[in-house]
Structures are given as C-alpha cells and as structure tokens.
XYZ file of C-alpha atoms in Angstrom:
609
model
C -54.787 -19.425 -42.379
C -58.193 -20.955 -41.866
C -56.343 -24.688 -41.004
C -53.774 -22.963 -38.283
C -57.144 -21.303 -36.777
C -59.295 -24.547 -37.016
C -55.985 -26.545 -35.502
C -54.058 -24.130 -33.006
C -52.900 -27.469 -31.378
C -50.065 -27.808 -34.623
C -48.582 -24.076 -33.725
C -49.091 -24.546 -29.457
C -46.833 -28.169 -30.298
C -43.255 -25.953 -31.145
C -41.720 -24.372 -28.107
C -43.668 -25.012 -24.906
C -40.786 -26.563 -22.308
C -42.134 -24.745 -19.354
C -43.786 -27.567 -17.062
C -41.972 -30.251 -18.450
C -38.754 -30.290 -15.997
C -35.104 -31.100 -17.162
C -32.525 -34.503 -17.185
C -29.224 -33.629 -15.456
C -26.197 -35.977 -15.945
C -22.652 -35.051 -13.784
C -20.059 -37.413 -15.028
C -16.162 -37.184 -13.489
C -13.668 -38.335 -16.268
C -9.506 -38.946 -15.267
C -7.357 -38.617 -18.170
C -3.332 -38.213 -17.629
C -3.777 -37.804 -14.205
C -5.902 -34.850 -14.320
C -9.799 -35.107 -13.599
C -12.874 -33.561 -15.878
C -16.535 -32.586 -14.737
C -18.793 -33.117 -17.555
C -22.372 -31.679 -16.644
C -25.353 -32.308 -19.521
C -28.614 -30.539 -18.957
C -31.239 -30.897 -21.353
C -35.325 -29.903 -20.951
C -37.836 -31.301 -21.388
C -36.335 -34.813 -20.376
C -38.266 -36.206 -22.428
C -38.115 -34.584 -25.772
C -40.303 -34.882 -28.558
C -39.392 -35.234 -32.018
C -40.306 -31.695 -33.982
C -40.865 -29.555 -30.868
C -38.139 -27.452 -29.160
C -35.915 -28.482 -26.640
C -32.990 -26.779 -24.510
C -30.084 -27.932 -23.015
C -26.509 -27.182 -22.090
C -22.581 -28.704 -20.819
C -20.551 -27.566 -18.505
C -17.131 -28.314 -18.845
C -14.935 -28.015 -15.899
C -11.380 -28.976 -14.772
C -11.075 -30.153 -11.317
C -8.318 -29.094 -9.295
C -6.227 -31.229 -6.936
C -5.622 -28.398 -4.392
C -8.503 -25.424 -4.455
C -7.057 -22.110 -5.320
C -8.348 -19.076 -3.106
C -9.195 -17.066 -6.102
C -10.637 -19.672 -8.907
C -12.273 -22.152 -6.425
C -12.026 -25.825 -7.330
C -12.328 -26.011 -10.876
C -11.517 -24.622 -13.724
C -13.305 -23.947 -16.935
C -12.490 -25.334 -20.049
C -12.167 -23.033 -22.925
C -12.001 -25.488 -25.635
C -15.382 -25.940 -27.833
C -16.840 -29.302 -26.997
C -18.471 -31.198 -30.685
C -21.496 -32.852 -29.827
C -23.048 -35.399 -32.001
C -25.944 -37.181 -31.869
C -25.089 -41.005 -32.228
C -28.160 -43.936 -32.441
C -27.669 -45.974 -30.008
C -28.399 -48.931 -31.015
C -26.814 -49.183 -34.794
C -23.986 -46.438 -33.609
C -24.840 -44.346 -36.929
C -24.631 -40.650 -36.034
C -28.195 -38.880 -36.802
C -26.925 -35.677 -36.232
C -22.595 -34.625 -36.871
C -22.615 -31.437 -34.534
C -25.351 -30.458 -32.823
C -25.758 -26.262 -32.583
C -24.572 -25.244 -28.980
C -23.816 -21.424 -28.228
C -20.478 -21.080 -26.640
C -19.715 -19.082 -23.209
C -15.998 -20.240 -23.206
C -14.995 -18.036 -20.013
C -17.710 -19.755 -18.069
C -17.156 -23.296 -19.459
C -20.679 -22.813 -20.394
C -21.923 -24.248 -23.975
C -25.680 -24.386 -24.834
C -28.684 -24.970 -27.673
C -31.848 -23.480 -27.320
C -35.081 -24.449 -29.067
C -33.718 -27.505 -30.642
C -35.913 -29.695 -33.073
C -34.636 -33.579 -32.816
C -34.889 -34.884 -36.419
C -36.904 -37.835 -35.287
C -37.573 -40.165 -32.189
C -35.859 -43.253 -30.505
C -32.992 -44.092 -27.904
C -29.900 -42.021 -29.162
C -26.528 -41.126 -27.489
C -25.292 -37.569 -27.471
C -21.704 -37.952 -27.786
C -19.391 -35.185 -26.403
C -15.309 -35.040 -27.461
C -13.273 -32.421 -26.525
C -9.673 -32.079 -25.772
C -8.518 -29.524 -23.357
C -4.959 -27.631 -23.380
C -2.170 -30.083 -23.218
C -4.242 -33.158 -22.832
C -5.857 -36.168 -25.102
C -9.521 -35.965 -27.063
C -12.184 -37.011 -24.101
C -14.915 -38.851 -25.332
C -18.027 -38.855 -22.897
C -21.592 -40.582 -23.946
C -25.109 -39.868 -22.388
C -28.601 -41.547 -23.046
C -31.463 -39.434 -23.846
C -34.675 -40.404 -25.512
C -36.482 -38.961 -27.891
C -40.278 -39.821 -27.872
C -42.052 -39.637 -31.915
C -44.289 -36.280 -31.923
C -47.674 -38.332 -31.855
C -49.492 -35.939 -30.118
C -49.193 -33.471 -33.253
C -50.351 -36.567 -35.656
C -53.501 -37.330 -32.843
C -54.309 -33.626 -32.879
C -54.263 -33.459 -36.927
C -56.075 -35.936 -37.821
C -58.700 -35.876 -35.024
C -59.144 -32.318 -36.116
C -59.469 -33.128 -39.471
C -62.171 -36.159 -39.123
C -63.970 -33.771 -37.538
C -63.686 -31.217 -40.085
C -64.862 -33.506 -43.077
C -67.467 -34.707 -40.799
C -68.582 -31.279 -40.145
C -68.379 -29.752 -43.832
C -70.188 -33.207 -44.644
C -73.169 -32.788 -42.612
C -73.227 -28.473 -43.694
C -73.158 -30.099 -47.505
C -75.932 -32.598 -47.104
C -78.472 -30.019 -45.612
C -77.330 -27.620 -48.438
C -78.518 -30.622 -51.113
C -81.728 -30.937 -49.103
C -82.148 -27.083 -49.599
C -81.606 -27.202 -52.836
C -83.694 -30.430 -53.957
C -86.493 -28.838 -51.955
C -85.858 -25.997 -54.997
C -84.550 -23.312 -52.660
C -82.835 -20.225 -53.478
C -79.495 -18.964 -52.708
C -80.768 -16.643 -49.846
C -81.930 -20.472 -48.359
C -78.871 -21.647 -48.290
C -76.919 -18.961 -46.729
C -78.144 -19.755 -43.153
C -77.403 -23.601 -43.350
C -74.000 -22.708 -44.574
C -73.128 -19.822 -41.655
C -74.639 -22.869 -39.094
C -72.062 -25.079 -40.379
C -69.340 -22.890 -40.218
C -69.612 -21.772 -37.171
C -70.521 -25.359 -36.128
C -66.985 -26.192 -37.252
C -64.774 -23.798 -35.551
C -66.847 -24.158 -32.082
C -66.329 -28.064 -32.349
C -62.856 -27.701 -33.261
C -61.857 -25.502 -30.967
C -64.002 -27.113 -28.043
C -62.668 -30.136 -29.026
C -58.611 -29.323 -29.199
C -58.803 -27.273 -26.121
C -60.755 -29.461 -23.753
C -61.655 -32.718 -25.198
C -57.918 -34.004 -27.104
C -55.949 -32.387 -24.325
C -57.726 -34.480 -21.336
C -57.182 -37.765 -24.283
C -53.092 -36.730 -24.301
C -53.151 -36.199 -21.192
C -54.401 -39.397 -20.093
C -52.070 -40.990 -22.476
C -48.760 -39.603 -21.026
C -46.982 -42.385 -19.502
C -46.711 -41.347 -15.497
C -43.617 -40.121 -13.982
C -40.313 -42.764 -13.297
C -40.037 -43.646 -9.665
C -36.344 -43.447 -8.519
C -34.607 -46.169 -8.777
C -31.815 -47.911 -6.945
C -28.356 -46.138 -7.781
C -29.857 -42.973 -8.804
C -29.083 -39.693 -7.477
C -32.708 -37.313 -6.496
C -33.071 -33.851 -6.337
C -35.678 -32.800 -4.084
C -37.870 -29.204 -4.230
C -35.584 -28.178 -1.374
C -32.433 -28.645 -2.801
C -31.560 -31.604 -0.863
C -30.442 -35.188 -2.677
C -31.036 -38.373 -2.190
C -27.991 -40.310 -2.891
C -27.543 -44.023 -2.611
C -24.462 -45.733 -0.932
C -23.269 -46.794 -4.244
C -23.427 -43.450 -5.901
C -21.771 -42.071 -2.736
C -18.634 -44.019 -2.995
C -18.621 -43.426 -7.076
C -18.760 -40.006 -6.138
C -16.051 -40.010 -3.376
C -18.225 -38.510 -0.887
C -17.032 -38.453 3.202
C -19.070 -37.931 6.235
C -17.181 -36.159 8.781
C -18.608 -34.824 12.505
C -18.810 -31.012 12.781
C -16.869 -30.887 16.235
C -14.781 -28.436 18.633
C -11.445 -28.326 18.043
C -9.216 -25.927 18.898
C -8.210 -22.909 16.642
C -6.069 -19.745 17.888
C -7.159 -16.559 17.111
C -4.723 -14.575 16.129
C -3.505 -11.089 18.481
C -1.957 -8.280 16.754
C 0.292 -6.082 18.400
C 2.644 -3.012 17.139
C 5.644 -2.021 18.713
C 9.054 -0.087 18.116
C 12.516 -1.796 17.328
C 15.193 -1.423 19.905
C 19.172 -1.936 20.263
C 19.893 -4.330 23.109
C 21.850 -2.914 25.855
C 23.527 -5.430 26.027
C 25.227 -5.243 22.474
C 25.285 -1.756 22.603
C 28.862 -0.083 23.229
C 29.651 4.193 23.939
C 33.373 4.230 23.078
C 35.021 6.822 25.220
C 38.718 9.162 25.040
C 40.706 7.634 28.252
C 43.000 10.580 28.023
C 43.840 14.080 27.037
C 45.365 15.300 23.775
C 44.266 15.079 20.140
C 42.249 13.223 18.546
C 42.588 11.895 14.980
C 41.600 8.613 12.931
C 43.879 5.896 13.380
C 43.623 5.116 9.689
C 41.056 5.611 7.455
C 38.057 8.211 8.312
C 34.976 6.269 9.566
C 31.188 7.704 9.243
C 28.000 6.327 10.606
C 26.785 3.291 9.412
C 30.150 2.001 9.263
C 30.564 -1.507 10.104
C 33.417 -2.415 12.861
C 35.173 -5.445 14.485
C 36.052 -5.953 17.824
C 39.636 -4.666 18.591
C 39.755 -2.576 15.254
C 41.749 1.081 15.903
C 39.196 3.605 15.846
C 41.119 6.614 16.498
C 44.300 7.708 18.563
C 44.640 10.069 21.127
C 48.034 12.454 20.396
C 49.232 13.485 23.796
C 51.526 16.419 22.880
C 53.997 17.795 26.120
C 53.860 21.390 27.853
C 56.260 24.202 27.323
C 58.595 23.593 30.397
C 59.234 19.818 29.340
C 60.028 20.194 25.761
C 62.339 23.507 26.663
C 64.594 21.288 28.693
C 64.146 18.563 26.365
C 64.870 20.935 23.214
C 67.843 22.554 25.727
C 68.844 19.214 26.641
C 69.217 17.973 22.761
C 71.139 21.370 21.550
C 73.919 20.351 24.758
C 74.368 17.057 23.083
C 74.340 18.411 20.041
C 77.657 20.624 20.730
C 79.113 18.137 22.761
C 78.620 16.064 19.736
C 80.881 18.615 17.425
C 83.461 19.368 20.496
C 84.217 15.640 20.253
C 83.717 15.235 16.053
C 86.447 18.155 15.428
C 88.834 16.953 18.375
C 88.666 13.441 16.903
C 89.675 15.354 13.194
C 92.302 16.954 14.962
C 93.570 13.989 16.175
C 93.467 12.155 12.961
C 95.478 14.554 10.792
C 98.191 14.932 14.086
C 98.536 11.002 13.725
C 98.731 11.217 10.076
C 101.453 13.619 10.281
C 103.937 11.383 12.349
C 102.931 8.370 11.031
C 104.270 9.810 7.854
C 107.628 10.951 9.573
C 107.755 7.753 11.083
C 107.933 6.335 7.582
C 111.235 8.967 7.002
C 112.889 8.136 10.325
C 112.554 5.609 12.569
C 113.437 7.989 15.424
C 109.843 9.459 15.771
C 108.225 5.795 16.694
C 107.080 6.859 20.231
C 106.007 10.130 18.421
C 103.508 7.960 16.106
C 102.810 5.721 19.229
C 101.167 8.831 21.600
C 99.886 10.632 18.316
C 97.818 7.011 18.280
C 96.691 6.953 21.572
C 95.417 10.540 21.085
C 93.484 9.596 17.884
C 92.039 6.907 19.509
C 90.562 8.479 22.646
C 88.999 11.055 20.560
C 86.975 7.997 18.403
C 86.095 6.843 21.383
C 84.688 9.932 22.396
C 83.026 10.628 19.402
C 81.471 7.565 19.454
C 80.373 7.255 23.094
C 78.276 11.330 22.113
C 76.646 9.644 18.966
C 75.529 6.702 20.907
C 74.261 9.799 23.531
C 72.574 11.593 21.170
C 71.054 8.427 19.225
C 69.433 7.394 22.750
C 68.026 11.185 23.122
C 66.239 11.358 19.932
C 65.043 8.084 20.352
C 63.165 9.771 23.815
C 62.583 12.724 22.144
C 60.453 10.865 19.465
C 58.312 8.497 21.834
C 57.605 11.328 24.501
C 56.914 13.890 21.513
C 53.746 13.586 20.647
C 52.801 10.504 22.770
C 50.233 8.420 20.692
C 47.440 5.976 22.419
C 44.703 3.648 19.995
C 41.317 4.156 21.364
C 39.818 0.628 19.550
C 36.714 -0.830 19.434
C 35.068 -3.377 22.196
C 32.245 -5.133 20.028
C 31.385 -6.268 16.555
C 28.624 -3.949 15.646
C 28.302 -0.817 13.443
C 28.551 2.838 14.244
C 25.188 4.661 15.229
C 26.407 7.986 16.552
C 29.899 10.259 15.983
C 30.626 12.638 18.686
C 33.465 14.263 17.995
C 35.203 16.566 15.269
C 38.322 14.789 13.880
C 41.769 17.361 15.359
C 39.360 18.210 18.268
C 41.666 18.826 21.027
C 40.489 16.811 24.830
C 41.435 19.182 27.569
C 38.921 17.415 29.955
C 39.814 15.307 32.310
C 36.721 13.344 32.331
C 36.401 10.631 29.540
C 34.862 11.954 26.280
C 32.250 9.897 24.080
C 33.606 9.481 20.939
C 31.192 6.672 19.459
C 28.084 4.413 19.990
C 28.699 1.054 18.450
C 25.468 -1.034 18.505
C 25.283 -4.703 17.117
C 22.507 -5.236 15.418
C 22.387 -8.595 14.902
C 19.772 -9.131 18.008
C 17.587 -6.591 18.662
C 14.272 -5.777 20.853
C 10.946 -4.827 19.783
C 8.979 -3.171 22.412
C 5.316 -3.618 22.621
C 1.927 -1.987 24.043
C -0.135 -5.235 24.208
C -3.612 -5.068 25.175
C -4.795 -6.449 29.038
C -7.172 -8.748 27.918
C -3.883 -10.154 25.333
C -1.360 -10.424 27.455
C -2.705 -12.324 30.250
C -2.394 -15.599 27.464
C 0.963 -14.561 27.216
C 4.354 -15.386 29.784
C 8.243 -15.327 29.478
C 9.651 -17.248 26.880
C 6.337 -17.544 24.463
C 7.316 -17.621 20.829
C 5.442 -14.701 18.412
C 5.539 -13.863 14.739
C 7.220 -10.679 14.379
C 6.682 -8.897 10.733
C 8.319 -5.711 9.333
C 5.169 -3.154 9.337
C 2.935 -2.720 6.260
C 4.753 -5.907 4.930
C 3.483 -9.622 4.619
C 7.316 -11.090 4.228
C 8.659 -14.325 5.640
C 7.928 -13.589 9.723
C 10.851 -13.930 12.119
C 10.177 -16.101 15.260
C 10.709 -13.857 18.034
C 10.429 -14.736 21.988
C 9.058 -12.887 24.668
C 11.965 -11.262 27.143
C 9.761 -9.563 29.500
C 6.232 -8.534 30.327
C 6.051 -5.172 32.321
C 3.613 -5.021 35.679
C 2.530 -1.821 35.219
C -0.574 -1.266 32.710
C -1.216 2.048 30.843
C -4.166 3.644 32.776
C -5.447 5.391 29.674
C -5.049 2.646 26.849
C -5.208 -0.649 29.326
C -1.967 -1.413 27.611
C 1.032 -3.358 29.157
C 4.703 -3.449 27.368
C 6.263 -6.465 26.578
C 10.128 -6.606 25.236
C 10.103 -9.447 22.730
C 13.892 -10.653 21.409
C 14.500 -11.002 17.794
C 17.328 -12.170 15.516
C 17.676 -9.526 13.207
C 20.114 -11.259 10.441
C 20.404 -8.964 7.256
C 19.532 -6.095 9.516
C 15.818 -6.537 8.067
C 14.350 -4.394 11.138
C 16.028 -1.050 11.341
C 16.662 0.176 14.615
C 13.962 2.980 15.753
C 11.376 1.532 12.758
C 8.373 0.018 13.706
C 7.321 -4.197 13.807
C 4.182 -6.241 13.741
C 3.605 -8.914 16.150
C 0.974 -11.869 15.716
C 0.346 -14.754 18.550
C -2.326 -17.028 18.780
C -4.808 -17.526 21.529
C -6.212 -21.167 21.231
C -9.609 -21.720 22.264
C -12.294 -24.120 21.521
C -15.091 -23.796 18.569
C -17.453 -25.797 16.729
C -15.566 -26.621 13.122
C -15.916 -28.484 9.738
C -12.882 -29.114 7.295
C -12.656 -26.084 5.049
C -13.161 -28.779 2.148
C -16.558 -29.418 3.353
C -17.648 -25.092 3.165
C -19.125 -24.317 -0.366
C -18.256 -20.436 -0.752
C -19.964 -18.830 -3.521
C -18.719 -15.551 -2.142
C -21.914 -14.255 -0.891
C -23.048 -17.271 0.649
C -21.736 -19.984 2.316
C -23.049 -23.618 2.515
C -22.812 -26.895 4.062
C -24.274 -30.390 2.966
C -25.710 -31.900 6.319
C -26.857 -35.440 6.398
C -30.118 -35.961 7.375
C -32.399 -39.430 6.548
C -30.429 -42.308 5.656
C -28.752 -41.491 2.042
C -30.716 -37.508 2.367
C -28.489 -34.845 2.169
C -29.402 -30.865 3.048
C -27.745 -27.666 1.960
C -27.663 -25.707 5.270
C -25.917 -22.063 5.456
C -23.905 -20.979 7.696
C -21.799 -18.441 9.115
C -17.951 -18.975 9.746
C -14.898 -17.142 11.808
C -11.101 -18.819 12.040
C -9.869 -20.695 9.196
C -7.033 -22.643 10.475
C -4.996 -25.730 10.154
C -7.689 -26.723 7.537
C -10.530 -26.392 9.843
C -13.020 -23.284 9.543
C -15.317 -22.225 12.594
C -19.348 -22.227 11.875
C -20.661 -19.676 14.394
C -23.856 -20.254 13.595
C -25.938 -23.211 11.087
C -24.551 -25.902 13.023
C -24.679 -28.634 16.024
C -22.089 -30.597 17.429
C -22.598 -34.075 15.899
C -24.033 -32.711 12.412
C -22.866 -34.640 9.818
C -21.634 -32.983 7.019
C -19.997 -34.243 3.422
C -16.270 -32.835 3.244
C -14.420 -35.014 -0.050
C -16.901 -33.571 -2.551
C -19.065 -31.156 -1.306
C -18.148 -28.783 -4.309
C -18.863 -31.352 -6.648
C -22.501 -31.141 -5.329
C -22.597 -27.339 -5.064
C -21.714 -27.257 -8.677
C -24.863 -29.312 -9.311
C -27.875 -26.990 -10.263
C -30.668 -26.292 -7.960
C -34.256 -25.902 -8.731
C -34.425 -22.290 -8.624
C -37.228 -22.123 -6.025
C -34.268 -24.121 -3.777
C -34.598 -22.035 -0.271
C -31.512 -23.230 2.068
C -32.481 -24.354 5.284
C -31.788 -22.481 8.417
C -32.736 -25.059 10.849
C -32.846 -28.843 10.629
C -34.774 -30.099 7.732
C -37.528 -32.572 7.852
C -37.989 -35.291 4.678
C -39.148 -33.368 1.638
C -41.745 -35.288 -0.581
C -40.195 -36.804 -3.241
C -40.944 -34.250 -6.006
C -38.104 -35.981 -8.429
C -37.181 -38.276 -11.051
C -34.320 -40.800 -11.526
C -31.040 -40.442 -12.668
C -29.122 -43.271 -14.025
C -24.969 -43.068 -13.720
C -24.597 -39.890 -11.217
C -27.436 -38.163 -13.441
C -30.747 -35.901 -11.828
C -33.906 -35.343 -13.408
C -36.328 -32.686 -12.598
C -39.939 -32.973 -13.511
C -42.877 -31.083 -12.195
C-alpha cells in the first residue's frame, strides 16, 4: 500500500490511451474473383509492452455492382483468428489474440490489451468467408519495451533509500548524542514526510518532463503514405491513388429528364369498336350457341338470326293453296289405282283369249295417263312444300363485323322486332389497342407534341410499362385545374388495361443540371458526401444535396461548382475509412489543413495528437 502511494506512476502506466492517437491500415485482397476490405485499427500506435492497448478489424466484402439496400459491401460473418507472429524469426508470440466479435457489423475488437513484450511483430489475420479459400493478411505494428515503468521504479526507489538513509543517519546522531525516544520521533515524522513530498514532487513533475523529453518526436509522412488530416481530408500520393483505383472525374451539366406523372382513364378506340344492329323484322334467336358478355368473337361469326315469320292472309292462301294440291294429289293417286287393277283385269283375259288384245292395249293407255298424272301432282306438290318451307319462317344471320369481344347485350333472346328502324343487338369492342385519356398539367404538356412516346403503367402497380404514343393533345385547357387532355394510344396485348380502369403515365422533361456519377455520392442515409480534390494529392469530404438520379448520373443542387473535381472509382472505399471524430464536413471550399497526421505505410493512416 505504502509503495503504490510512494510510486502512483506504476498504477497511472496500465490503461491511459487517451492522447496517444491510433494506426489505421485498409488493405483490398482479390481471391476467386471476389474482392476483401481488411481494415486494422489499433491505439495507441505505438504500444507499450504491459500497458493497455485497443484495437479492432473490419471485415468487409466488396461488391461488384452496389445494391440499393446493403450499399457496397458486405460484412463478413466469419470470426477472423488473429495471431501475433515475430517478425523477424516468424515464431508466433501470441496463437489468438482476444477480439470481441460484432459478426452482423463485420466488426471484431480487443480492448485493454497487454502485449507480452516489445519488438517489431506481425499481427497475422486468416479468415475464410462463405464459399471461398482461407485469406491470409499481415500488418506491422511495433511494440516499444515499457521503460518508462522501469525509469519511474527505480528512480523512485533511489530516492526512497536515499531518503530513509538520510532519516536513519540523523536518528543515529540522536541517539549517540544519548537521546530519548520522544527525540527521535520528530526526525523520523521529518523524514517521512520528506519522502512522500519528494516522491510525489518528483513522479509528477520532475520524471514526467525526463519521459517526456525522451519520447522520440512524431514520424513525418512519408512518400507513398496515405494522411488523415483534423478535417477529414487525405493526403494521398499518386502511387497510392492508382493502388487504390481512385478516378477524378469533372462535376458537370448534363442533361437528366425529370420525370411527369400523369393519370388518366382507359378507353375503347372508336375505331375498333362495332354496335351490331337487327336489319330486319321478326324474331330473334342465337344462331348457335348462347353468347354472354365478355365473350370473345371473330369477324364473320353468326351471332344470331332474325326469324321472319309471314302474316295471316299469306299463309291462308298458302295453307289453302297446299290442301288443293293435296286433293288433287289423291284425285290422281286413286284414278291411277283404278287404272291399274282395270289393266290387270284384261291383261289377264288377254292371257285366256287372244281376242281381247285391243282391250289390254286401251286398258294400257289408260293406266299410263293416270301415272303420268300422278306423277306430274307429286312433282307439284314436292315444289310447294319446298316454298312453303323457305318462305315459312324466313331465316337471316345477323354476324359479326370485327374481331373483338362483346361489351354490351341489348336484347332478350325470342324478343320479337316489330320496328322498322334497326335494333342494337351488341357492342363488340377490340381490345387489343386501346386509348388512355389524360388531364396533363399546362406547364407539362407544352414539352409534349403528337407522336411523343410515354410510359404508361397499370395504376397502383410498378409492372413492366407499355410504350404508349401520344394521339392527340386537346386546345382547350380546364379553367379550374389548368389541365389539358391528351389521348395517348396503347397496345393493350393480354388485355392488361381493362377498359373504363384507370393508367399511369410517366415522360421525361430533359433539362440541364450540375451532376457527378452516382459512384462518386457516399450515402450514409442521413448524409450525403462527396470527395473534392483540392491541393495537389489533398482530397475534401464536401456534403451535398442531390435531386435526379439518372442514367448513372445524380444532380448536386447544392455543395458543388462546375469544374470540382471529385473521386468517383472508390469514393466508398474512402468513406468507409474512419474519421477523427471532431471531422466537421466542409460546406464551402476548403483551404490546406495543417498537417496534424502521421504516416501510413501500404494504404495505412495513423492518427496522433
């Protein structure tokens, strides 16, 4: 107890990182055609054997294409092991070093770390991520011996012995001089507090200045080093740049189309649109199987047929006509039966006597006038019937004129036409082209003129758009709403617009803005960034505001000048790189920050303060 109070200096040694800054290393690794960010963070960058040290990997998975929801890389789930490896004999100090695992973030870190012991050493990461080989990735660090503790201890304790020497020798001098205990008491007490005043004086002001001086002064940057200024900005060298893949591209106007949106309702061409009507009186029936709407039709098809049916007067004579036939049919039938049986009869007394010949011969004659009578009032009354049948009922197909299918039914099947005017029986429409007509807004439409192409959507869905064309744009404008209707002509295969539904229409309106290549915008979701090249090699994080995102250019409203210079091919592999966290992003150009930073060897970033 009374050695940690005399030498505070051993206990103050263990912990105290705040101050000292932090080593940053960002290393991109290509195995099997996919690419790895490996990120190592450790504080202070210098360690010191014995006293605690923090640190911490990121391990990320770059992606070839930026997804809108995950970003540009992906975390690795997979523990990493991290060893500790000397780096000159290769023997590994330490197997796995302790790092605390945030697998969702890609995240792994140790906090208040002891090294074993001091000199150059490797820590050695391997990890293997889903589906691909074991990745092997070293980084430098040195760790300095903990002589500062040592300095401390045995300074401290000279000075102790020294102290408790000098208390002891004017105790003997007390005591040869033959004095008593009570003597002795205030020598001792003087001593004491001699000590701890020295001690303390000493460890606090004195040693501390000594270390102080002793601490070897901060690394200048050196060539091929990335720095990271107090503002955020780096300082990358040609070199790095290209080992990076960085890209300087001009924030410029280009042309982007903002994008209308119009509603409007769906509409049956008149053109394709047919009102089938009855040409005549009578009934009407199906001409074969019943139809209903929503029935599909061909052109020519038999829809129905009229059934002209004839008045009293004709079929009385017709009916009168038929029964006169009729018995002139069975006058001639039973004369022609007479005659047969007479001819039978003297053909058979022919047979007997020859003397009746002439008798068979007229008998003949007779028989054979009557066939021919018969015959000639069968070949009457065939013919009639055969009249009788095509005037009685008279039947006319009504068919249909167009492909198309059957919107409206106007009639009740038997329904009797006694009007002379023609009857609407159906409305055939073919949906296969329709219109879509639209209240567009003034200040719209004036971009727009026949025969502009538009995306036409089904409303409240985000399916494949149809390419629709505009017809016709009205010249009269809604007084109340500034609105003017435009007809726009659609192809309509697999009937996806109903007829009467509702559409969404989308055109753009191209116009020039200042733009940067959506690769070059760091979104972090509540912020958005840019890196702007300033100095020669100096690179700022300005934010900005953005509009259109189109054709892989994004609009910066505001943040930006025509002619800025801006890093597109890697931009998020610097936005992943950590930022002093009193880093304020500039809102106008920047001028040089001093140099508050160390070096960084292989893509690497210290931070010292």
């Amino acid at each position: 107890m009374l050695l940690a109070s005399l030498c505070p200096s051993i206990l103050r040694a263990h912990g105290e990182i705040e101050g000292t800054g932090r080593q940053d290393f960002t290393r991109i690794i290509e195995s099997k055609g996919e690419k790895y960010r490996i990120y190592l963070m450790y504080s202070p960058p210098l360690p010191t054997a014995g006293e605690p040290a923090n640190g911490g990997i990121d391990l990320m998975r770059l992606l070839a294409t930026p997804d809108p929801l995950l970003g540009s890389e992906v975390a690795i789930t997979e523990a990493p092991d991290v060893a500790l490896v000397d780096q000159k004999s290769g023997r590994i100090v330490v197997e796995h070093l302790p790092f605390l695992s945030e697998p969702t973030a890609g995240t792994y870190e140790f906090n208040n770390y002891e090294f074993p012991k001091g000199g150059s050493f490797l820590m050695r990461i391997r990890f293997q991520p889903a589906g691909g080989d074991v990745i092997t990735a070293d980084f430098p660090i040195t760790v300095q011996p903990n002589a500062a503790a040592a300095f401390r201890f045995w300074v401290n304790l000279a000075v102790i012995i020294l102290i408790l020497g000098l208390t002891a020798m004017q105790l003997r001098k007390v005591r040869a001089r033959g004095g008593e205990f009570a003597q002795m008491v205030r020598p001792a007490a003087a001593g004491l507090i001699s000590l701890v005043v020295v001690v303390l004086a000493m460890d606090r002001f004195i040693l501390g200045a000594v270390l102080d001086l002793r601490k070897p002064p901060p690394a200048a940057p050196v060539e091929g080093s990335v720095t990271t200024n107090e503002d955020g900005s780096y300082i990358i060298p040609a070199a790095i740049q290209q080992e990076l893949g960085l890209s300087l591209v001009e924030a410029k106007e280009v042309s982007l189309g903002q994008i209308v949106t119009a509603f409007g309702t769906v509409e049956a061409r008149p053109d394709l649109t047919a009102i089938v009507q009855a040409p005549l009186w009578g009934r009407i029936e199906w001409a074969k199987n019943p139809l209903a709407v929503g029935d599909r039709v061909t052109k020519g098809q038999a829809l129905v047929q009229m059934v002209l049916e004839l008045n009293a007067l004709e079929r009385g004579l017709m009916e009168a006509k038929d029964v006169d036939i009729k018995g002139a049919k069975k006058r001639v039938e039973d004369r022609r039966n007479g005659a047969r049986l007479e001819y039978d009869r003297w053909k058979a007394l022919h047979a007997k006597n020859p003397a009746y010949e002439a008798d068979e011969k007229w008998a003949k004659e007779l028989f054979d006038q009557a066939t021919a009578d018969y015959n000639e009032v069968v070949k009457q009354d065939t013919a009639y019937q055969a009249i009788m049948k095509w005037r009685n009922p008279r039947l006319t197909p009504v068919a249909s004129p167009i492909n198309g299918v059957i919107t409206t039914i106007d009639f009740v099947p038997g329904e009797l036409n006694q009007t002379a005017n023609y009857r609407n029986l159906f409305t055939i429409v073919d949906p296969s082209q329709v219109w879509i007509r639209a209240q567009i807004f003034l200040a719209d439409v004036t971009k727009l003129k026949d025969g502009d192409s538009l995306r036409v959507f089904p409303v409240n869905s985000e399916n494949k758009p149809v390419a629709g064309k505009v017809r016709w744009i009205g010249d009269t404008i809604d007084p109340v709403n500034r609105t003017v209707p435009v007809l726009v002509d659609i192809s309509n295969e697999g009937q996806v617009f109903a007829l009467g539904s509702f559409a969404r229409l989308q055109f753009e309106q191209p116009r020039q803005v200042l733009a940067v290549p959506e690769e070059a915008v760091v979104d972090e979701g509540t912020s958005r960034w840019v890196y702007v090249a300033r100095e020669q090699g100096t690179f700022a994080p300005v934010q900005v505001e953005l509009g259109l995102k189109q054709g892989g250019w994004w609009q910066v409203t505001s943040g930006l000048m025509v002619g800025d210079q801006v890093i597109a091919k890697g931009a998020a592999l610097l936005g992943s790189m950590p930022r002093p966290e009193e880093t304020m992003l500039e809102t106008a150009p920047a001028t040089p920050a001093a140099a508050a930073s160390t070096q960084v060897s292989e893509a690497s970033t210290s931070h010292q303060q």
